[in-house]
Structures are given as C-alpha cells and as structure tokens.
Amino acid sequence: MLRTVVTRLAGAAVMAVLATLVIFLIANTVPGDPVLAQLGDIAASNPATVAEWRAKWGLDLPLWEQYLIFLRGLAQGDLGTSIASQRPVLEDIAQYAPATVELASIAFLLALGIGIPLGIAAAVWRDSWVDAAARVVSLIGVSSPTFWLAFIMLAIFYGGLQIAPGPGRLDPIAFPPDEVTGFFLVDTLLAGDWEGFRDAAAHLVLPSIVLAAATIGLITRTTRAAMLEAMGQDYVRVSRAKGMRERYTILRHVLPNALIPVVTLGGLAYANLLAGAVMTETVFSWPGLGRYTFRSAAALDFPAIMGITLVVSVTYLLVNLLVDLSYAMLDPRVRR
Amino acid sequence: MSTPTLEVEDLRTVFLTDAGAVRAVDGVSFTVGAGETLGIVGESGSGKSVTALSLMRLLEEPARIAGGSIRFQGRDLLAMRPEELRALRGDRMAMVFQDPMTGLNPVIRILRQLTEPMVGHGRFAAPEARRRAVGLLVRMGITAPERSILRFPHEFSGGMRQRVMLAMGFANDPALLIADEPTTALDVTIQAQILDLLRQLNAEFGTAILLISHDLSVIGSVCRRVAVMYAGEVVEEAVTEAVLADPRHPYAWALVNAVPRIDQPLGADRRLVSIEGAPPDALNLPQGCRFAPRCPFKVERCEREHPPLAEVAPGRLARCWVTQAGQVLPKAGGAGLGGVRPPPPPAAEPLLAVRGLVKHFPLPRESFFAPRRVVHAVNGIDLDVARGETLGIVGESGCGKSTLARLVTRIHAPTAGSIVFGGQEIAGASPAAIRPLRRRMQMVFQDPYASLNPRMTIGDTLAEPLVAHGLARRGVEVRDRVGGLLEMVGLNPAWVSRFPHEFSGGQRQRISIARALALEPEMIVADEPISALDVNIQAQILNLMLDLQQRMGLTYLFIAHDLAVVRHLCDRVVVLYLGKVMESAPAEALFARPLHPYTGVLISAVPEPGRQRVLLQGEPPSTLAPPRGCPFRGRCPIAQPVCETMPPLAEAEAGRWVACHFPGGFSHAGLGA
C-alpha cells in the first residue's frame, strides 16, 4: 500500500509540472501583453519604459528560458513574483487559498451529507413521494445557474427575511481571528472566540449552499442509480433469504457496493468545487482564490497564473489519489 | 405420521404486467416430508424458480401470490407477518441460488457472510459462530478454512463459492433447503462434488431438500421424487427413477428422450427426440391441455378439456388424458436404436492438422517493476480433423478449449506451433492471407444472445458475409440466398426483416448456424453451441447439425462440456486438461474404456442416477503457474513419482493416443456402458 502511495505521489508531481508547461504555452499564445496591461497608456507608448519592464520581468528572454527560470524557482519552492501585486505568488496564494478551501470543503460536506442520504432514501422508497422530492431537489440543483441562485438566495434570506448575514467572510465590523490556518472556522475556535465562530459559520451558510447545489443534485442521482443497481444484485436476495433485516441488508450489503461509483464522482466534485468557486466568490465578495484567479487572468499576470495552475493541478491529483486509495478501502477486488 | 416439512396446495403466483396477469405458477401442489428430497424439473419459463421464490416469500414486484396455501411445518406461510417470515428465512428454511459468482457480496469477507445468519437469528454468539463457520467450511470440503474464511469472494473459484453458499444455507441447520439450479454454472467434476455433498448433508442432518434443475439426471442423483413442471403446472410427479425409465406425461417423455444418456448404447440414427414449438404464452393459455399444441400423442379431448393431475399407476401422477386412459408412451427415441453408423471416409490428408500449438496471454503488469504474469492457455496441442468427421473437444473450464477454437480459426494468433488447414500453413499467416480462409472455416458461438448484432435485421446479418466475400450481389441475388439459408436451418424465410430480440434462444442459435453456413464452409468450429439452451432446444440444434453434416459433408470441431452430447455427436474425442491433450480416441471406445485417468474421472462425474462416482478432489491448478510434469498428477488417483516427468502423447492402441505413464491403469466399476 505504501509503495502504491509513493509511486502515485511521484507520478502526481510529474503530472503537475507537465500541467504548468501546458499552461505556460497556452498563456503565451494568448494575444495580449502583460506589460501593456500593467503600464498606463502613456508609459506604454514609451518604448524605453516598455523595454525596461520587459527586462525586469524576464519577458525579453526566449520562451524556453523563461520556462526554465520558472522551473528553477519551483525547485527551490519559489513561484516567482506576481506582476500585479508585486508580492511573491506563494504569499498571495497562501493568503487567498484558505478562504476558498474552507468554502469548498463545507460545500463538499454539504453535498455528501445531503446527496448520499437523499439518494439512498430515493432508491429505497423508489417511486414514492420521497423519490419524487429527491428528483425535484436534484433537478433544481443541477439546472439553476450559480449566479442566479446566489442572487435569489441573497435576496430572500438576507434582503427579505433578514435571517442570513450578507456577503463576506465575517461581519464588516468584526475583526478577523489571528491567522493560524487561514480557515476562520478553525482559527476562531483556536482563539476561543465563540462569537467569531458563529459569525464565520453564519457567513458560510448561503455561499456553501449555492456552491454545493449542482453537486448535491449529481450526488443524489448517482447514489440513487448505484443503490438501485446494487439492490438488484443476487447477494441482496441472498441476504434476504438468510433472513437478515431489511435495514441491515440495505446498510451492510447494498450501501458499501453503491458507494464505489459515488466516491469517483465525489473526488471529481471536490476538485470542481475548488475550481468552480469563482462565480460564488464574486457574488458573495468572498476573498478567495477564485477572485484572485480572475484578477490575475485579466492582468495577464503570468507568474500568478502559473502558480495557481500548479496549486489547482496538485489539488486535483491529490484528490484523485485519495479517491483511488478509498477504492482500495471500499473494494477488496482492487487491493493488492 | 408427523407433520410434513412443506405442504404446498394449489399455489398460484402471478406477474401483474400492463398486458394482464401472467400466471407463472398456476395451481401447483406438492408435499415434502421431513428429511425428504424432491426435485422440480422443467425448461426455462416453466415456473420452477418462481415456485421456489414463492415458497421463501421472496417474490419481488410485480410478482405476487394470488392463491393457494403454503404450510411450513404446519404453519401457514401466507398468513405470516413479514417479521415472522424473516425469522424463518435462513433459519428453518434456507435457499441456495444458481449463480455463485454473483450470490456473494464482493466487498464483505466470507467470514461475515457466513456468520451473519447465525448471529442475526440469535442462534450463536459471534465467537461460536466463527467456530461453526470454520466447521461448516471443513464439512463443505474447503481446504485451510481458518485462512480462507478471512478472504473475499473474488479470491475463490466458482466451485468454492458454491460451497460457501451451501455452508450459508446450512448455517442454522434448517429443516428445509431449497436449491435453485445450484450446479448449473459449474463444471461437471465440481457439479459431481456439490451434488454428492447435497446427498450427504441430507443423509447426515436430515434436512429436507427441494432441488430445482432443468436437468433430470442432476435431480435423479439427489432426489428420490421429482415433479415435472410445464407452463406453470405440475404435469407429472413420481419417483425419479420411474420417470427416467418410463415417463407418463408426453412432456416428461420429451425431456427424458431429448438428452443423450451416457450409459445408453449408441445407434446409427443419432437424431434425438425433439418437440417442435414453444411453451404457450402465459397470457393466453390454451383451454385444454397446455402441452397439447406440441404433443405428438394428443387426442381430440386434449385440446378441449384441461386434464387434472391424476394417478395413472400406483404412486404415479400425470396430467394427461392419454396416459390416464391407459396408453403407454413409446420407449426411447432415436438415441438408443441399434445399428452401426458408417465411419467417415478415411481422408488421405486431414482437413485440419495442428502441431505443437501454444498460446500464452501475458497479463498487464501490476506495477512498473513487477514481473509480467502469463496465462498458459494452450500448452502444446497436437490434433487432426479428417474431412467430414466430427471431432469433439472436452475438458473443464480453463482447459483451453475455447482458446483452441479461436486459434484454429485464427481469431487469435498462436504463440508457437503450426496449424495446417486444407494444406495451407496458417499459424503465422497475415490477416490478408486469412481472409479468404474465413470462407472455408466458420464459427458458431456459445451465446446466441451476444453473438448477433441487436441493431441488424437477421436478413442483414446473413447478407453481410455474402456481400463481404463477393459471393452474391446486393439485391435479388442476396435476398434469395438469405431466404434459402433461413429455410435450411428451419426458419421462415419471411422473417428476414426481424431483429434478433424477436427470436427465442434456439431460433437465434439457428440464425448463428445459418450465418456460419452462408459462405458454404468446409468446416465449422462450434464453441459450446448448445450449452445456453433448454434440453428440448438442444435436441433440435443437435439434430439440425447432424442433418446439415449429412447434406453438405461438413466437418465439425465441436467444443462442449456435456460428455453425453459429445459421445452422441462426435466421431472422435480429444480430452484437454490445462491446455494439453490427455487422450484422443474414437468416441465410442473412449467412453467405453477410457485409458487416461482424467477421462475416467470426467466420465464418472456425469450425473446419472444409480451410478457409482469417482469424486475428483480439488480443482484444476492455476493456468498462471502450470505444474511441471503431468498437469493432472496433483488430482490423479493413480499418480506415481514418475509422473513428475510429462508423459508423451503416445499411441497406446490402434487409433488411441494417451498422455499417461499408466494408460488404462485406472479403472472402476461404474465406468463404461
């Protein structure tokens, strides 16, 4: 098992570097010039200033050399300096990532916590009102555009009913907790700030529901289909013929088999939640990676884009590795 | 007399479909006394499995019990609440299902699957249950049970899984065990082991057994009595031996005579009794006897009035006006009639000659540094097929018989060896060189459902090879040829525009044969062409193959695991074990007096009531690591140290080749006719 993990991790590292190469090439074929995007119109009309800028950011070097410089930095744990913010990219990412990871993780837990039980119930009481309700919930989740859902939720629960807090991670007048992990839920608890924790949690409710909506739908449908498939298997009939209670049959015989495809989807879904938070973060003024990505892309901030790519692809690969490992836990047939 | 274990009276189970209520089980009655054995036999769709599920009250939508009564040890099962039923299932009455590959949960250890009914019914505490589970596995003949019990199902072979399923059935010492086709998915030697086990368990624990099978011989080797089902009804019930020897219902008569029996003398006319037609539509049952439309003995009354199940002789019940009126059904059909079949004319040169054929399948590497494991499917096979003869290939699963079929037809390329077909070496031939050969050698596959393209009409399926090989131009010419082919295999030429799903399994296999015949080949390689079919359909297909051979002088390479069929159909037989030829001989001589111990054991494993069996222990070794020396020595009853060297395939007697150091050294009373 350990050997599998090590091999897979090494493979993931290679894949991540390859991903940066692909992004590097794509970014450089995009028509547009980061220098022009950074300098004002007047400065950009002065060739000497432009040349000075290019030399400063190494943009005057051939492409392969620029990439080698990036790799050299990477080997030393340096992702370069952002053109836009003039700060080390790693620092930028460290600042923005926790907000997104916190949001995506809560959304992920929500999607699993609602989707799986709802899918199970829909399959067990097939064609009943439970099944119909589950179908409506997943249909709404999958088919509502994120920005629309976000505005509607804000309009109803913040604007109308006034039971939910507004945008942002905390109340505008509250002080953020001392940064330890960057996750406000954790940091407030560490600081013993109960009030702050409640505030952070309340601010997470709407955005995480909005972000999770589509995933809840997908997980519900997948769980239901996998449950129905497993319930039709011979071993389920065998369990009933053995006189096992229905509840036991469903939970011990059907569910573990049904979870196998759900895990695959779950892994992909988590990565997608991280990458797909842009829209939600924009509407909810969430200071996360999504907004940072958007700003960097708009500014053609190469070092930042490369850094984000690397972080996102490493996350994807790690999640995939976790999925594979949990396969081995769920299904003895793939164990070695 | 004490209360019977199971009393079924007038049981009616229906499937509520949109088209109406399908009467799957329609007025079935029988009784199983304590410790008794009863078999239920019938073809697919006869209602035998639905009966079993009704008894366990395990029916699923849209099936439900519409009437009758089921009493288990005097208690009315139909009046019980779900909780009472649950307490009974797996405790007093247990069931074993057909497919051991899907019946065990793949993600749960054998141990828990075995102990959960013991603990769940509160009979044993967990540690006790574990001890008992190990004991049961020992009883079922599983080696190293302490270790095996911690494994997962995928680490077990089919035979071992069925033993686990049986152990599960016996977990709480039930009063009744219902076994639904428990050996159908297994090899003949493993089947013999399981049937033997069932018989012993019945004798030892006094568990009543209800055994369901499509094979009367299987039932005959376990059950004292049998009920024959047709179209949802019991049509005959009697002592099994009596039904086998002298059936009193025409359907039972057809069942008994549709299968060649391994102990019967072979005749010149090899046609089997086959009844035409199909079972009636359960939505639209005939008003009179349900078998009347297909019955060769029917009288006027049969189509008018529905016969009751009545006594036709002491202890013999039959639902038939003809036998109730005292008429006796004729003795056996064609299979047993005397005379000598003319041997195929000796050919100067065999049509197909195989020498030293080897096929290894390398498996994908498990990790970058792991050594590649190799499946040794075929390990040096020599055989000749003369023009116009039928060569049978027999052996257990994994012996390489299907791989052999795919090698001689060059679907696979051999690893080594030579294949000479019609004087041409084809072992290393390029695909372009093989193409013209396909015209001369065709294949018929096992599964008639998977081997026809569901999106093509059968007309298109049959026209495809004709057009591809330029034998007929599109249009009238192809249409005529296709019509002719359908007629040749006994199908209506007007059916060309139908799709495969509109046909039954037997009809599909006829279409597969027609497709193979389209190119007018010299040789047909048939890989288990009848093993997916009901016995009556098997007889029809075998008769068709015999007819076609006589009319067209075809050469058959016939692969099968059913030894009685091979003995019946084939001129010569080759016995394979782990990809090697063990014995090769004329069929009659081989079955009368096998020279290789493996052949002897195989023949003896064929279920036949009243026959003494040599039980072969264990299972064939893995093809991943074939043993050195004689591959059979690990299971051989007469193995000696010398068997560590591989005996050559040598001519022990005229025309008989054996790969054994002691040809003919193994004999026992039950062998031979």
Short mmCIF file of N, CA and C in Angstrom, two decimals, chain B residues 581-631:
data_model
loop_
_atom_site.label_atom_id
_atom_site.label_comp_id
_atom_site.label_asym_id
_atom_site.label_seq_id
_atom_site.Cartn_x
_atom_site.Cartn_y
_atom_site.Cartn_z
N VAL B 581 -3.32 -32.09 -24.46
CA VAL B 581 -4.17 -33.24 -24.80
C VAL B 581 -3.83 -34.38 -23.84
N MET B 582 -4.87 -34.91 -23.16
CA MET B 582 -4.66 -36.04 -22.26
C MET B 582 -4.94 -37.35 -22.99
N GLU B 583 -5.98 -37.30 -23.83
CA GLU B 583 -6.35 -38.52 -24.52
C GLU B 583 -7.08 -38.14 -25.79
N SER B 584 -6.92 -38.97 -26.83
CA SER B 584 -7.59 -38.73 -28.09
C SER B 584 -7.95 -40.09 -28.66
N ALA B 585 -9.24 -40.30 -28.94
CA ALA B 585 -9.66 -41.65 -29.35
C ALA B 585 -11.03 -41.57 -30.03
N PRO B 586 -11.41 -42.64 -30.75
CA PRO B 586 -12.78 -42.70 -31.27
C PRO B 586 -13.76 -42.62 -30.11
N ALA B 587 -14.87 -41.90 -30.33
CA ALA B 587 -15.77 -41.59 -29.22
C ALA B 587 -16.25 -42.83 -28.48
N GLU B 588 -16.71 -43.81 -29.23
CA GLU B 588 -17.31 -44.96 -28.57
C GLU B 588 -16.30 -45.68 -27.68
N ALA B 589 -15.09 -45.87 -28.23
CA ALA B 589 -14.06 -46.57 -27.47
C ALA B 589 -13.66 -45.77 -26.23
N LEU B 590 -13.55 -44.46 -26.41
CA LEU B 590 -13.11 -43.61 -25.30
C LEU B 590 -14.09 -43.70 -24.13
N PHE B 591 -15.38 -43.65 -24.44
CA PHE B 591 -16.35 -43.67 -23.35
C PHE B 591 -16.53 -45.08 -22.79
N ALA B 592 -16.31 -46.10 -23.64
CA ALA B 592 -16.46 -47.47 -23.15
C ALA B 592 -15.31 -47.84 -22.22
N ARG B 593 -14.12 -47.39 -22.57
CA ARG B 593 -12.96 -47.77 -21.77
C ARG B 593 -11.91 -46.66 -21.84
N PRO B 594 -12.07 -45.66 -20.99
CA PRO B 594 -11.09 -44.58 -21.02
C PRO B 594 -9.72 -45.07 -20.60
N LEU B 595 -8.67 -44.58 -21.25
CA LEU B 595 -7.33 -45.02 -20.91
C LEU B 595 -6.62 -44.03 -19.99
N HIS B 596 -7.03 -42.76 -20.05
CA HIS B 596 -6.39 -41.77 -19.17
C HIS B 596 -7.24 -41.62 -17.91
N PRO B 597 -6.60 -41.56 -16.75
CA PRO B 597 -7.41 -41.44 -15.52
C PRO B 597 -8.30 -40.21 -15.52
N TYR B 598 -7.84 -39.10 -16.13
CA TYR B 598 -8.67 -37.89 -16.14
C TYR B 598 -9.95 -38.14 -16.93
N THR B 599 -9.83 -38.81 -18.08
CA THR B 599 -11.02 -39.14 -18.86
C THR B 599 -11.98 -39.98 -18.02
N GLY B 600 -11.42 -40.94 -17.33
CA GLY B 600 -12.25 -41.81 -16.50
C GLY B 600 -13.01 -41.01 -15.45
N VAL B 601 -12.30 -40.12 -14.80
CA VAL B 601 -12.92 -39.32 -13.75
C VAL B 601 -14.00 -38.41 -14.33
N LEU B 602 -13.70 -37.79 -15.47
CA LEU B 602 -14.66 -36.90 -16.12
C LEU B 602 -15.95 -37.65 -16.44
N ILE B 603 -15.80 -38.83 -17.03
CA ILE B 603 -16.98 -39.61 -17.41
C ILE B 603 -17.77 -40.00 -16.17
N SER B 604 -17.03 -40.36 -15.16
CA SER B 604 -17.73 -40.82 -13.95
C SER B 604 -18.45 -39.69 -13.24
N ALA B 605 -18.06 -38.43 -13.53
CA ALA B 605 -18.70 -37.30 -12.85
C ALA B 605 -20.05 -36.96 -13.45
N VAL B 606 -20.35 -37.47 -14.64
CA VAL B 606 -21.63 -37.17 -15.27
C VAL B 606 -22.75 -37.66 -14.38
N PRO B 607 -23.69 -36.77 -14.02
CA PRO B 607 -24.75 -37.23 -13.12
C PRO B 607 -25.65 -38.23 -13.81
N GLU B 608 -25.80 -39.33 -13.21
CA GLU B 608 -26.65 -40.38 -13.78
C GLU B 608 -27.10 -41.18 -12.58
N PRO B 609 -28.41 -41.23 -12.33
CA PRO B 609 -28.89 -41.89 -11.12
C PRO B 609 -28.38 -43.32 -11.03
N GLY B 610 -28.05 -43.71 -9.82
CA GLY B 610 -27.67 -45.08 -9.59
C GLY B 610 -26.26 -45.42 -10.02
N ARG B 611 -25.48 -44.40 -10.41
CA ARG B 611 -24.14 -44.67 -10.89
C ARG B 611 -23.13 -44.44 -9.78
N GLN B 612 -22.12 -45.28 -9.77
CA GLN B 612 -21.04 -45.11 -8.80
C GLN B 612 -20.13 -44.01 -9.33
N ARG B 613 -19.75 -43.06 -8.49
CA ARG B 613 -18.92 -41.96 -8.98
C ARG B 613 -17.55 -41.99 -8.35
N VAL B 614 -16.54 -41.60 -9.12
CA VAL B 614 -15.23 -41.35 -8.54
C VAL B 614 -15.19 -39.85 -8.36
N LEU B 615 -15.14 -39.40 -7.12
CA LEU B 615 -15.12 -37.96 -6.93
C LEU B 615 -13.69 -37.47 -7.08
N LEU B 616 -13.56 -36.44 -7.91
CA LEU B 616 -12.26 -35.84 -8.09
C LEU B 616 -12.15 -34.74 -7.06
N GLN B 617 -11.11 -34.77 -6.25
CA GLN B 617 -10.98 -33.72 -5.24
C GLN B 617 -10.35 -32.50 -5.88
N GLY B 618 -10.63 -31.35 -5.31
CA GLY B 618 -9.97 -30.13 -5.71
C GLY B 618 -10.36 -29.65 -7.09
N GLU B 619 -9.59 -28.70 -7.59
CA GLU B 619 -9.90 -28.05 -8.85
C GLU B 619 -8.63 -27.98 -9.68
N PRO B 620 -8.78 -27.72 -10.99
CA PRO B 620 -7.57 -27.64 -11.82
C PRO B 620 -6.63 -26.57 -11.31
N PRO B 621 -5.30 -26.81 -11.40
CA PRO B 621 -4.33 -25.80 -10.97
C PRO B 621 -4.45 -24.54 -11.81
N SER B 622 -3.88 -23.45 -11.30
CA SER B 622 -3.95 -22.16 -12.00
C SER B 622 -3.20 -22.22 -13.32
N THR B 623 -3.77 -21.58 -14.34
CA THR B 623 -3.08 -21.51 -15.62
C THR B 623 -1.95 -20.49 -15.59
N LEU B 624 -1.83 -19.77 -14.45
CA LEU B 624 -0.74 -18.80 -14.33
C LEU B 624 0.57 -19.51 -14.00
N ALA B 625 0.46 -20.64 -13.32
CA ALA B 625 1.66 -21.37 -12.95
C ALA B 625 1.41 -22.85 -13.13
N PRO B 626 1.41 -23.33 -14.36
CA PRO B 626 1.11 -24.75 -14.58
C PRO B 626 2.17 -25.63 -13.93
N PRO B 627 1.74 -26.75 -13.34
CA PRO B 627 2.71 -27.63 -12.66
C PRO B 627 3.67 -28.27 -13.66
N ARG B 628 4.83 -28.66 -13.15
CA ARG B 628 5.74 -29.40 -14.02
C ARG B 628 5.31 -30.85 -14.07
N GLY B 629 5.73 -31.53 -15.11
CA GLY B 629 5.35 -32.93 -15.25
C GLY B 629 3.94 -33.03 -15.77
N CYS B 630 3.28 -34.16 -15.44
CA CYS B 630 1.92 -34.34 -15.89
C CYS B 630 1.03 -33.32 -15.19
N PRO B 631 0.27 -32.51 -15.94
CA PRO B 631 -0.53 -31.46 -15.29
C PRO B 631 -1.61 -32.02 -14.37
#
